[in-house]
mmCIF file of C-alpha atoms in Angstrom:
data_model
loop_
_atom_site.group_PDB
_atom_site.id
_atom_site.type_symbol
_atom_site.label_atom_id
_atom_site.label_comp_id
_atom_site.label_asym_id
_atom_site.label_seq_id
_atom_site.Cartn_x
_atom_site.Cartn_y
_atom_site.Cartn_z
ATOM 1 C CA UNK A 1 61.998 121.271 83.364
ATOM 2 C CA UNK A 2 62.434 117.487 83.601
ATOM 3 C CA UNK A 3 59.959 115.200 82.001
ATOM 4 C CA UNK A 4 61.342 112.026 83.426
ATOM 5 C CA UNK A 5 63.512 111.580 86.621
ATOM 6 C CA UNK A 6 65.837 108.658 85.491
ATOM 7 C CA UNK A 7 64.981 107.922 81.807
ATOM 8 C CA UNK A 8 67.381 105.005 81.155
ATOM 9 C CA UNK A 9 66.385 103.086 84.276
ATOM 10 C CA UNK A 10 62.743 103.891 83.686
ATOM 11 C CA UNK A 11 62.407 103.154 80.022
ATOM 12 C CA UNK A 12 64.503 100.086 80.290
ATOM 13 C CA UNK A 13 62.167 98.533 82.795
ATOM 14 C CA UNK A 14 59.026 99.934 81.066
ATOM 15 C CA UNK A 15 60.399 97.785 78.028
ATOM 16 C CA UNK A 16 60.895 94.958 80.595
ATOM 17 C CA UNK A 17 57.107 95.157 81.360
ATOM 18 C CA UNK A 18 56.014 95.212 77.845
ATOM 19 C CA UNK A 19 58.203 92.180 77.036
ATOM 20 C CA UNK A 20 56.836 90.586 80.195
ATOM 21 C CA UNK A 21 53.228 90.925 78.837
ATOM 22 C CA UNK A 22 54.283 89.225 75.594
ATOM 23 C CA UNK A 23 56.184 86.633 77.631
ATOM 24 C CA UNK A 24 53.212 85.787 79.776
ATOM 25 C CA UNK A 25 50.944 85.408 76.593
ATOM 26 C CA UNK A 26 53.448 82.795 75.231
ATOM 27 C CA UNK A 27 53.493 80.856 78.734
ATOM 28 C CA UNK A 28 49.712 80.986 78.868
ATOM 29 C CA UNK A 29 49.414 79.668 75.265
ATOM 30 C CA UNK A 30 51.772 76.671 76.266
ATOM 31 C CA UNK A 31 50.011 75.745 79.508
ATOM 32 C CA UNK A 32 46.228 76.644 79.080
ATOM 33 C CA UNK A 33 45.372 73.010 79.209
ATOM 34 C CA UNK A 34 47.038 72.307 82.486
ATOM 35 C CA UNK A 35 45.286 74.270 85.155
ATOM 36 C CA UNK A 36 47.852 74.100 88.013
ATOM 37 C CA UNK A 37 50.821 74.822 85.843
ATOM 38 C CA UNK A 38 48.887 77.633 84.200
ATOM 39 C CA UNK A 39 48.234 79.112 87.580
ATOM 40 C CA UNK A 40 51.862 79.042 88.356
ATOM 41 C CA UNK A 41 52.647 80.787 85.126
ATOM 42 C CA UNK A 42 50.166 83.444 85.817
ATOM 43 C CA UNK A 43 51.625 84.022 89.297
ATOM 44 C CA UNK A 44 55.071 84.396 87.860
ATOM 45 C CA UNK A 45 54.031 86.462 84.935
ATOM 46 C CA UNK A 46 51.988 88.964 86.733
ATOM 47 C CA UNK A 47 54.527 89.471 89.502
ATOM 48 C CA UNK A 48 57.245 90.111 86.679
ATOM 49 C CA UNK A 49 55.034 92.655 84.917
ATOM 50 C CA UNK A 50 54.235 94.434 88.305
ATOM 51 C CA UNK A 51 57.875 94.459 89.138
ATOM 52 C CA UNK A 52 58.823 96.308 85.965
ATOM 53 C CA UNK A 53 55.804 98.608 85.980
ATOM 54 C CA UNK A 54 56.610 99.685 89.658
ATOM 55 C CA UNK A 55 60.182 100.296 88.866
ATOM 56 C CA UNK A 56 59.345 102.168 85.598
ATOM 57 C CA UNK A 57 56.795 104.471 87.569
ATOM 58 C CA UNK A 58 59.239 105.233 90.411
ATOM 59 C CA UNK A 59 62.063 106.122 87.877
ATOM 60 C CA UNK A 60 60.159 107.935 85.357
ATOM 61 C CA UNK A 61 57.407 110.031 87.323
ATOM 62 C CA UNK A 62 58.133 113.499 88.222
ATOM 63 C CA UNK A 63 56.015 114.259 91.238
ATOM 64 C CA UNK A 64 55.784 115.723 94.710
ATOM 65 C CA UNK A 65 57.960 113.991 97.389
ATOM 66 C CA UNK A 66 54.972 112.504 99.010
ATOM 67 C CA UNK A 67 53.983 110.791 95.762
ATOM 68 C CA UNK A 68 57.621 109.589 95.140
ATOM 69 C CA UNK A 69 57.800 108.172 98.504
ATOM 70 C CA UNK A 70 54.975 105.812 97.894
ATOM 71 C CA UNK A 71 56.348 104.964 94.411
ATOM 72 C CA UNK A 72 59.695 104.128 95.857
ATOM 73 C CA UNK A 73 58.077 101.862 98.399
ATOM 74 C CA UNK A 74 55.953 100.086 95.892
ATOM 75 C CA UNK A 75 58.974 99.621 93.776
ATOM 76 C CA UNK A 76 60.910 97.988 96.498
ATOM 77 C CA UNK A 77 57.864 95.909 97.696
ATOM 78 C CA UNK A 78 57.260 94.506 94.130
ATOM 79 C CA UNK A 79 60.652 92.916 94.350
ATOM 80 C CA UNK A 80 59.675 90.590 97.096
ATOM 81 C CA UNK A 81 56.474 89.554 95.126
ATOM 82 C CA UNK A 82 58.618 88.866 92.034
ATOM 83 C CA UNK A 83 61.187 86.716 93.963
ATOM 84 C CA UNK A 84 58.273 84.673 95.365
ATOM 85 C CA UNK A 85 56.422 84.565 91.850
ATOM 86 C CA UNK A 86 59.632 83.323 90.344
ATOM 87 C CA UNK A 87 59.871 80.564 92.919
ATOM 88 C CA UNK A 88 56.412 79.341 92.127
ATOM 89 C CA UNK A 89 56.872 77.555 88.713
ATOM 90 C CA UNK A 90 60.271 76.263 89.654
ATOM 91 C CA UNK A 91 58.857 74.713 92.877
ATOM 92 C CA UNK A 92 55.696 73.308 91.137
ATOM 93 C CA UNK A 93 57.909 71.504 88.497
ATOM 94 C CA UNK A 94 60.807 70.375 90.479
ATOM 95 C CA UNK A 95 60.184 69.981 94.239
ATOM 96 C CA UNK A 96 58.695 66.805 95.460
ATOM 97 C CA UNK A 97 55.057 66.817 96.322
ATOM 98 C CA UNK A 98 55.492 66.493 100.190
ATOM 99 C CA UNK A 99 57.803 69.545 100.342
ATOM 100 C CA UNK A 100 56.578 71.700 97.552
ATOM 101 C CA UNK A 101 53.643 73.571 99.075
ATOM 102 C CA UNK A 102 55.163 73.946 102.391
ATOM 103 C CA UNK A 103 58.335 75.549 101.009
ATOM 104 C CA UNK A 104 56.203 77.762 98.608
ATOM 105 C CA UNK A 105 54.134 78.760 101.745
ATOM 106 C CA UNK A 106 57.168 79.883 103.622
ATOM 107 C CA UNK A 107 58.497 81.964 100.571
ATOM 108 C CA UNK A 108 55.144 83.703 100.084
ATOM 109 C CA UNK A 109 54.763 84.037 103.764
ATOM 110 C CA UNK A 110 58.106 85.793 104.126
ATOM 111 C CA UNK A 111 57.520 87.841 100.919
ATOM 112 C CA UNK A 112 54.044 89.067 102.211
ATOM 113 C CA UNK A 113 55.538 90.134 105.678
ATOM 114 C CA UNK A 114 58.391 91.886 103.733
ATOM 115 C CA UNK A 115 55.960 93.676 101.554
ATOM 116 C CA UNK A 116 53.954 94.845 104.579
ATOM 117 C CA UNK A 117 57.146 96.139 106.257
ATOM 118 C CA UNK A 118 58.254 97.961 103.042
ATOM 119 C CA UNK A 119 54.884 99.630 102.812
ATOM 120 C CA UNK A 120 54.388 100.551 106.363
ATOM 121 C CA UNK A 121 57.956 101.154 107.932
ATOM 122 C CA UNK A 122 60.516 103.643 107.012
ATOM 123 C CA UNK A 123 63.451 101.199 106.042
ATOM 124 C CA UNK A 124 66.002 103.211 104.211
ATOM 125 C CA UNK A 125 69.110 100.864 104.328
ATOM 126 C CA UNK A 126 70.095 99.978 100.829
ATOM 127 C CA UNK A 127 72.546 97.275 102.123
ATOM 128 C CA UNK A 128 69.915 95.620 104.484
ATOM 129 C CA UNK A 129 67.407 95.570 101.766
ATOM 130 C CA UNK A 130 69.727 94.123 99.294
ATOM 131 C CA UNK A 131 70.936 91.351 101.737
ATOM 132 C CA UNK A 132 67.361 90.429 102.379
ATOM 133 C CA UNK A 133 66.559 90.293 98.735
ATOM 134 C CA UNK A 134 69.544 88.215 97.968
ATOM 135 C CA UNK A 135 69.002 85.970 100.979
ATOM 136 C CA UNK A 136 65.281 85.211 100.093
ATOM 137 C CA UNK A 137 66.397 84.594 96.378
ATOM 138 C CA UNK A 138 69.065 81.993 97.440
ATOM 139 C CA UNK A 139 66.928 80.318 100.061
ATOM 140 C CA UNK A 140 66.012 77.860 97.475
ATOM 141 C CA UNK A 141 69.422 76.154 97.882
ATOM 142 C CA UNK A 142 67.948 74.501 101.031
ATOM 143 C CA UNK A 143 65.406 72.706 98.861
ATOM 144 C CA UNK A 144 68.172 70.633 97.024
ATOM 145 C CA UNK A 145 67.526 67.414 99.055
ATOM 146 C CA UNK A 146 63.912 67.512 97.996
ATOM 147 C CA UNK A 147 64.400 68.376 94.166
ATOM 148 C CA UNK A 148 63.058 65.579 92.083
ATOM 149 C CA UNK A 149 65.400 63.782 89.759
ATOM 150 C CA UNK A 150 63.771 65.198 86.683
ATOM 151 C CA UNK A 151 65.302 68.661 86.839
ATOM 152 C CA UNK A 152 67.032 69.343 83.551
ATOM 153 C CA UNK A 153 70.575 70.350 83.455
ATOM 154 C CA UNK A 154 69.846 73.225 81.219
ATOM 155 C CA UNK A 155 67.116 74.458 83.678
ATOM 156 C CA UNK A 156 69.501 74.213 86.599
ATOM 157 C CA UNK A 157 72.359 76.134 84.716
ATOM 158 C CA UNK A 158 69.818 78.932 83.723
ATOM 159 C CA UNK A 159 68.409 79.203 87.329
ATOM 160 C CA UNK A 160 71.930 79.384 88.809
ATOM 161 C CA UNK A 161 73.183 81.791 86.153
ATOM 162 C CA UNK A 162 70.152 84.111 86.686
ATOM 163 C CA UNK A 163 70.837 83.964 90.477
ATOM 164 C CA UNK A 164 74.441 84.885 89.870
ATOM 165 C CA UNK A 165 73.547 87.776 87.677
ATOM 166 C CA UNK A 166 71.069 89.091 90.273
ATOM 167 C CA UNK A 167 73.598 88.878 93.055
ATOM 168 C CA UNK A 168 76.201 90.553 90.950
ATOM 169 C CA UNK A 169 73.746 93.258 90.249
ATOM 170 C CA UNK A 170 72.979 93.676 93.849
ATOM 171 C CA UNK A 171 76.677 94.438 94.502
ATOM 172 C CA UNK A 172 76.648 96.928 91.623
ATOM 173 C CA UNK A 173 73.436 98.504 93.142
ATOM 174 C CA UNK A 174 75.232 99.082 96.575
ATOM 175 C CA UNK A 175 78.269 100.537 94.866
ATOM 176 C CA UNK A 176 76.103 103.370 93.291
ATOM 177 C CA UNK A 177 76.324 106.740 94.866
ATOM 178 C CA UNK A 178 72.890 108.278 94.330
ATOM 179 C CA UNK A 179 74.399 111.807 95.288
ATOM 180 C CA UNK A 180 77.144 111.497 92.612
ATOM 181 C CA UNK A 181 75.951 109.998 89.372
ATOM 182 C CA UNK A 182 77.046 110.645 85.900
ATOM 183 C CA UNK A 183 74.493 112.302 83.777
ATOM 184 C CA UNK A 184 73.758 109.836 80.973
ATOM 185 C CA UNK A 185 74.656 106.319 82.277
ATOM 186 C CA UNK A 186 75.561 105.314 85.894
ATOM 187 C CA UNK A 187 75.839 102.283 88.042
ATOM 188 C CA UNK A 188 72.042 102.348 88.986
ATOM 189 C CA UNK A 189 71.241 102.092 85.329
ATOM 190 C CA UNK A 190 73.691 99.144 84.984
ATOM 191 C CA UNK A 191 71.888 97.545 87.863
ATOM 192 C CA UNK A 192 68.742 97.710 85.899
ATOM 193 C CA UNK A 193 70.308 95.833 82.948
ATOM 194 C CA UNK A 194 71.519 93.236 85.346
ATOM 195 C CA UNK A 195 67.819 92.736 86.489
ATOM 196 C CA UNK A 196 66.712 92.417 82.949
ATOM 197 C CA UNK A 197 69.347 89.845 82.064
ATOM 198 C CA UNK A 198 68.640 87.815 85.108
ATOM 199 C CA UNK A 199 64.957 87.887 84.453
ATOM 200 C CA UNK A 200 65.548 86.811 80.879
ATOM 201 C CA UNK A 201 67.655 83.797 82.096
ATOM 202 C CA UNK A 202 64.944 82.706 84.483
ATOM 203 C CA UNK A 203 62.286 83.225 81.863
ATOM 204 C CA UNK A 204 64.212 81.111 79.563
ATOM 205 C CA UNK A 205 64.236 78.308 81.936
ATOM 206 C CA UNK A 206 60.643 78.448 82.630
ATOM 207 C CA UNK A 207 59.669 78.556 78.877
ATOM 208 C CA UNK A 208 61.988 75.951 77.723
ATOM 209 C CA UNK A 209 61.973 73.418 80.558
ATOM 210 C CA UNK A 210 58.672 73.940 82.524
ATOM 211 C CA UNK A 211 55.929 75.371 80.399
#
């Protein structure tokens, strides 16, 4: 009898959720006296926690196929919310006022539509999904002309490094064969580590340079 479907993937992201709660508490403590900045931290932190909780549930729970079907959809939909949530504090801090809210509106609009599609349509292509995640993640490159001059070099390095880690992880994800995985550690588990590292790099940028 199996107690957990994919223990390494599930528990690694459950640890991510716990760290996310602690990380959000730190961000709130540093920004509680600035209401708009605090709101961006809450959006980011909650989206991060939901991402890891949805992933942990999908990879750990042993349940009938009908339940697993919805857990998988929630896991994938949460990625879009997290991408938009990560954009939020960076856009608030570094994009000029005139363009900031318009770009955020586009990102969140795309994310909401994508979430709706994930939850309602039977999209099974791993490659297409990965390309859409990566495309939305790197959409921020088009904001470069509107980035204010006060963006720290360290923040930029951490932001780009996180993007490279996530993108490399997406390659690993698509190299994984779900039907032929080693028992104890596989490419899908490695993908989960890429997510944790990428998340850590972006969190560091937000904590050190924005909060």
